[in-house]
């Protein structure tokens, strides 16, 4: 099943080589481009059904993901969980604030209070963004049963201890990332991709 998902991502052109800047600001030699497969509802549905199958025995009440990229993952996973279990499972999302937090707006906090929650995310490098979603769910009184990822880019360091909740990734795909003072010469020689990730912002902030 895991290899199926990895092959789907490769076939969709979602796994790319080059020089990219990730959400964390770190330099990447490989990038997982969710925009290469998210527009295809058939692929999204299939991958989310895999996540739903992994959680069908967890008695999930609510699926939560960070906006905006996680919204279709939350909706499709909740849809398939409802279909598989015969139980109505809600789909919610957190939103990013100007302080770079993730919060449950729209009175969604009331919908996770006291509920069994599944958090889903597409790709994780350091886990910083999804950690904020987990914090928002916990602050609202939600009981997080599991965090399910599509791709864990750093399975050695991004673990259950990172989030304080059980974690399962469909694909463990170790990919090196580098801080500003760690970028190897061979990667420096490759122009930063300004079309994907945070390359454009990085180049602008560095006067390029």
mmCIF file of C-alpha atoms in Angstrom:
data_model
loop_
_atom_site.group_PDB
_atom_site.id
_atom_site.type_symbol
_atom_site.label_atom_id
_atom_site.label_comp_id
_atom_site.label_asym_id
_atom_site.label_seq_id
_atom_site.Cartn_x
_atom_site.Cartn_y
_atom_site.Cartn_z
ATOM 1 C CA UNK A 1 0.000 0.000 0.000
ATOM 2 C CA UNK A 2 2.802 2.442 0.913
ATOM 3 C CA UNK A 3 4.631 1.761 -2.344
ATOM 4 C CA UNK A 4 1.375 2.328 -4.219
ATOM 5 C CA UNK A 5 1.089 5.824 -2.756
ATOM 6 C CA UNK A 6 4.732 6.602 -3.476
ATOM 7 C CA UNK A 7 4.308 5.466 -7.074
ATOM 8 C CA UNK A 8 1.172 7.597 -7.410
ATOM 9 C CA UNK A 9 3.126 10.666 -6.314
ATOM 10 C CA UNK A 10 5.976 9.876 -8.697
ATOM 11 C CA UNK A 11 3.626 9.254 -11.612
ATOM 12 C CA UNK A 12 1.873 12.550 -10.909
ATOM 13 C CA UNK A 13 5.189 14.396 -11.105
ATOM 14 C CA UNK A 14 4.937 15.381 -7.443
ATOM 15 C CA UNK A 15 8.486 14.390 -6.429
ATOM 16 C CA UNK A 16 11.025 16.757 -7.965
ATOM 17 C CA UNK A 17 14.790 17.273 -7.806
ATOM 18 C CA UNK A 18 16.408 20.729 -7.778
ATOM 19 C CA UNK A 19 17.001 23.500 -5.245
ATOM 20 C CA UNK A 20 13.963 24.500 -3.201
ATOM 21 C CA UNK A 21 13.123 26.434 -0.047
ATOM 22 C CA UNK A 22 10.709 24.650 2.265
ATOM 23 C CA UNK A 23 8.093 26.048 4.645
ATOM 24 C CA UNK A 24 10.673 25.945 7.424
ATOM 25 C CA UNK A 25 13.079 28.092 5.391
ATOM 26 C CA UNK A 26 15.503 25.223 4.951
ATOM 27 C CA UNK A 27 17.105 24.374 1.627
ATOM 28 C CA UNK A 28 15.920 21.186 -0.070
ATOM 29 C CA UNK A 29 17.301 19.123 -2.923
ATOM 30 C CA UNK A 30 14.028 17.238 -3.331
ATOM 31 C CA UNK A 31 10.547 18.709 -3.189
ATOM 32 C CA UNK A 32 7.120 17.110 -2.854
ATOM 33 C CA UNK A 33 4.773 19.258 -4.930
ATOM 34 C CA UNK A 34 1.251 18.691 -3.674
ATOM 35 C CA UNK A 35 -0.112 20.939 -6.432
ATOM 36 C CA UNK A 36 0.879 18.257 -8.938
ATOM 37 C CA UNK A 37 -1.722 15.834 -7.586
ATOM 38 C CA UNK A 38 -4.241 17.762 -5.422
ATOM 39 C CA UNK A 39 -6.238 19.013 -8.464
ATOM 40 C CA UNK A 40 -6.895 15.377 -9.422
ATOM 41 C CA UNK A 41 -9.830 14.359 -7.253
ATOM 42 C CA UNK A 42 -9.419 10.694 -8.152
ATOM 43 C CA UNK A 43 -5.894 10.651 -6.706
ATOM 44 C CA UNK A 44 -6.911 12.652 -3.644
ATOM 45 C CA UNK A 45 -9.817 10.321 -3.024
ATOM 46 C CA UNK A 46 -7.629 7.227 -3.339
ATOM 47 C CA UNK A 47 -4.891 8.471 -1.016
ATOM 48 C CA UNK A 48 -7.408 9.692 1.539
ATOM 49 C CA UNK A 49 -9.170 6.351 1.442
ATOM 50 C CA UNK A 50 -5.841 4.749 2.376
ATOM 51 C CA UNK A 51 -5.661 7.118 5.369
ATOM 52 C CA UNK A 52 -9.256 6.317 6.270
ATOM 53 C CA UNK A 53 -8.605 2.572 6.116
ATOM 54 C CA UNK A 54 -5.683 3.020 8.525
ATOM 55 C CA UNK A 55 -8.013 4.689 11.014
ATOM 56 C CA UNK A 56 -11.248 2.769 10.527
ATOM 57 C CA UNK A 57 -10.962 1.061 13.934
ATOM 58 C CA UNK A 58 -10.077 4.255 15.841
ATOM 59 C CA UNK A 59 -13.680 5.461 16.287
ATOM 60 C CA UNK A 60 -12.833 8.874 14.852
ATOM 61 C CA UNK A 61 -15.379 11.690 15.281
ATOM 62 C CA UNK A 62 -13.578 14.533 13.522
ATOM 63 C CA UNK A 63 -10.779 14.901 10.955
ATOM 64 C CA UNK A 64 -8.723 18.108 11.177
ATOM 65 C CA UNK A 65 -6.029 19.455 8.839
ATOM 66 C CA UNK A 66 -4.206 22.765 8.451
ATOM 67 C CA UNK A 67 -5.534 25.063 5.710
ATOM 68 C CA UNK A 68 -5.338 25.509 2.871
ATOM 69 C CA UNK A 69 -3.641 22.487 1.370
ATOM 70 C CA UNK A 70 -4.979 20.130 4.014
ATOM 71 C CA UNK A 71 -8.635 21.011 3.491
ATOM 72 C CA UNK A 72 -9.290 18.464 0.702
ATOM 73 C CA UNK A 73 -7.390 15.832 2.702
ATOM 74 C CA UNK A 74 -9.611 16.439 5.715
ATOM 75 C CA UNK A 75 -12.788 16.351 3.653
ATOM 76 C CA UNK A 76 -11.991 13.238 1.625
ATOM 77 C CA UNK A 77 -10.651 11.326 4.630
ATOM 78 C CA UNK A 78 -13.750 12.189 6.660
ATOM 79 C CA UNK A 79 -15.930 11.190 3.704
ATOM 80 C CA UNK A 80 -14.288 7.784 3.395
ATOM 81 C CA UNK A 81 -14.295 7.197 7.158
ATOM 82 C CA UNK A 82 -18.033 7.934 7.200
ATOM 83 C CA UNK A 83 -18.541 5.546 4.300
ATOM 84 C CA UNK A 84 -16.393 2.761 5.785
ATOM 85 C CA UNK A 85 -17.654 2.961 9.376
ATOM 86 C CA UNK A 86 -21.258 4.052 8.810
ATOM 87 C CA UNK A 87 -20.680 6.854 11.311
ATOM 88 C CA UNK A 88 -20.872 10.554 10.481
ATOM 89 C CA UNK A 89 -17.334 11.946 10.666
ATOM 90 C CA UNK A 90 -16.862 15.720 10.483
ATOM 91 C CA UNK A 91 -14.194 17.520 8.460
ATOM 92 C CA UNK A 92 -12.581 20.671 9.906
ATOM 93 C CA UNK A 93 -9.472 22.762 9.357
ATOM 94 C CA UNK A 94 -7.272 25.222 11.202
ATOM 95 C CA UNK A 95 -6.250 28.582 9.775
ATOM 96 C CA UNK A 96 -2.942 30.436 9.931
ATOM 97 C CA UNK A 97 -2.865 33.713 11.866
ATOM 98 C CA UNK A 98 -0.679 36.772 11.392
ATOM 99 C CA UNK A 99 1.340 35.507 14.370
ATOM 100 C CA UNK A 100 2.044 32.284 12.449
ATOM 101 C CA UNK A 101 -0.209 30.200 14.672
ATOM 102 C CA UNK A 102 -2.893 27.732 13.627
ATOM 103 C CA UNK A 103 -6.344 28.305 15.099
ATOM 104 C CA UNK A 104 -9.801 26.777 14.907
ATOM 105 C CA UNK A 105 -12.074 29.570 13.673
ATOM 106 C CA UNK A 106 -15.766 29.453 12.646
ATOM 107 C CA UNK A 107 -16.671 27.933 16.051
ATOM 108 C CA UNK A 108 -14.866 24.758 15.006
ATOM 109 C CA UNK A 109 -13.365 24.585 18.489
ATOM 110 C CA UNK A 110 -16.806 23.579 19.772
ATOM 111 C CA UNK A 111 -16.931 20.750 17.234
ATOM 112 C CA UNK A 112 -13.677 19.152 18.435
ATOM 113 C CA UNK A 113 -14.260 19.590 22.172
ATOM 114 C CA UNK A 114 -14.418 16.153 23.784
ATOM 115 C CA UNK A 115 -14.178 14.414 20.397
ATOM 116 C CA UNK A 116 -11.837 11.746 19.063
ATOM 117 C CA UNK A 117 -9.771 13.550 16.451
ATOM 118 C CA UNK A 118 -7.666 12.416 13.518
ATOM 119 C CA UNK A 119 -5.195 15.028 12.250
ATOM 120 C CA UNK A 120 -4.056 14.622 8.639
ATOM 121 C CA UNK A 121 -1.318 16.383 6.671
ATOM 122 C CA UNK A 122 0.338 15.898 3.310
ATOM 123 C CA UNK A 123 4.087 16.399 3.751
ATOM 124 C CA UNK A 124 6.118 17.004 6.883
ATOM 125 C CA UNK A 125 9.754 18.136 7.027
ATOM 126 C CA UNK A 126 10.233 19.487 10.562
ATOM 127 C CA UNK A 127 6.656 19.128 11.779
ATOM 128 C CA UNK A 128 6.384 22.755 12.876
ATOM 129 C CA UNK A 129 3.151 23.582 11.029
ATOM 130 C CA UNK A 130 1.210 20.469 11.921
ATOM 131 C CA UNK A 131 2.402 20.774 15.532
ATOM 132 C CA UNK A 132 0.520 24.081 15.712
ATOM 133 C CA UNK A 133 -2.621 22.380 14.432
ATOM 134 C CA UNK A 134 -2.246 19.709 17.106
ATOM 135 C CA UNK A 135 -1.831 22.415 19.757
ATOM 136 C CA UNK A 136 -5.025 24.128 18.537
ATOM 137 C CA UNK A 137 -7.000 20.876 18.728
ATOM 138 C CA UNK A 138 -5.707 20.099 22.203
ATOM 139 C CA UNK A 139 -6.437 23.645 23.382
ATOM 140 C CA UNK A 140 -10.035 23.187 22.228
ATOM 141 C CA UNK A 141 -10.355 19.986 24.251
ATOM 142 C CA UNK A 142 -10.017 17.514 21.393
ATOM 143 C CA UNK A 143 -8.569 14.059 22.000
ATOM 144 C CA UNK A 144 -6.104 13.367 19.186
ATOM 145 C CA UNK A 145 -6.082 9.661 18.420
ATOM 146 C CA UNK A 146 -3.566 9.753 15.587
ATOM 147 C CA UNK A 147 -1.665 11.985 13.185
ATOM 148 C CA UNK A 148 -1.617 10.465 9.703
ATOM 149 C CA UNK A 149 0.802 11.879 7.129
ATOM 150 C CA UNK A 150 1.148 11.156 3.444
ATOM 151 C CA UNK A 151 4.916 11.762 3.341
ATOM 152 C CA UNK A 152 7.335 12.026 6.261
ATOM 153 C CA UNK A 153 10.487 13.646 4.887
ATOM 154 C CA UNK A 154 12.504 13.022 8.057
ATOM 155 C CA UNK A 155 11.316 9.807 9.722
ATOM 156 C CA UNK A 156 14.441 9.638 11.887
ATOM 157 C CA UNK A 157 13.662 12.912 13.672
ATOM 158 C CA UNK A 158 9.956 13.502 13.067
ATOM 159 C CA UNK A 159 8.377 10.893 15.316
ATOM 160 C CA UNK A 160 5.668 10.411 17.920
ATOM 161 C CA UNK A 161 7.869 12.327 20.376
ATOM 162 C CA UNK A 162 7.792 15.346 18.055
ATOM 163 C CA UNK A 163 4.034 15.748 18.411
ATOM 164 C CA UNK A 164 3.117 13.853 21.555
ATOM 165 C CA UNK A 165 0.539 11.791 19.627
ATOM 166 C CA UNK A 166 0.675 8.519 17.678
ATOM 167 C CA UNK A 167 1.940 9.086 14.126
ATOM 168 C CA UNK A 168 1.650 7.055 10.941
ATOM 169 C CA UNK A 169 3.037 8.011 7.526
ATOM 170 C CA UNK A 170 1.936 6.382 4.278
ATOM 171 C CA UNK A 171 5.429 6.995 2.904
ATOM 172 C CA UNK A 172 8.693 7.470 4.795
ATOM 173 C CA UNK A 173 10.878 9.297 2.310
ATOM 174 C CA UNK A 174 14.075 10.617 3.928
ATOM 175 C CA UNK A 175 15.185 13.814 2.188
ATOM 176 C CA UNK A 176 18.104 15.930 3.324
ATOM 177 C CA UNK A 177 17.453 19.565 4.247
ATOM 178 C CA UNK A 178 19.977 22.271 5.051
ATOM 179 C CA UNK A 179 20.066 25.416 7.147
ATOM 180 C CA UNK A 180 21.398 28.626 5.621
ATOM 181 C CA UNK A 181 24.964 27.912 6.755
ATOM 182 C CA UNK A 182 24.811 24.215 5.876
ATOM 183 C CA UNK A 183 24.038 24.303 2.143
ATOM 184 C CA UNK A 184 26.612 22.176 0.283
ATOM 185 C CA UNK A 185 28.431 23.647 -2.718
ATOM 186 C CA UNK A 186 26.758 21.282 -5.182
ATOM 187 C CA UNK A 187 23.324 22.536 -4.072
ATOM 188 C CA UNK A 188 24.426 26.190 -4.098
ATOM 189 C CA UNK A 189 25.334 25.703 -7.763
ATOM 190 C CA UNK A 190 21.696 24.923 -8.594
ATOM 191 C CA UNK A 191 19.461 28.014 -8.975
ATOM 192 C CA UNK A 192 16.720 28.234 -6.355
ATOM 193 C CA UNK A 193 13.320 27.331 -7.785
ATOM 194 C CA UNK A 194 11.139 30.440 -7.534
ATOM 195 C CA UNK A 195 7.966 28.694 -8.679
ATOM 196 C CA UNK A 196 7.595 26.101 -5.925
ATOM 197 C CA UNK A 197 7.835 26.234 -2.164
ATOM 198 C CA UNK A 198 9.097 29.479 -0.636
ATOM 199 C CA UNK A 199 11.790 30.143 -3.223
ATOM 200 C CA UNK A 200 10.270 33.407 -4.441
ATOM 201 C CA UNK A 201 10.031 34.839 -0.920
ATOM 202 C CA UNK A 202 13.568 33.731 -0.147
ATOM 203 C CA UNK A 203 14.998 35.321 -3.287
ATOM 204 C CA UNK A 204 13.124 38.559 -2.655
ATOM 205 C CA UNK A 205 14.284 38.771 0.963
ATOM 206 C CA UNK A 206 17.879 38.172 -0.152
ATOM 207 C CA UNK A 207 17.717 40.804 -2.895
ATOM 208 C CA UNK A 208 17.906 38.389 -5.784
#
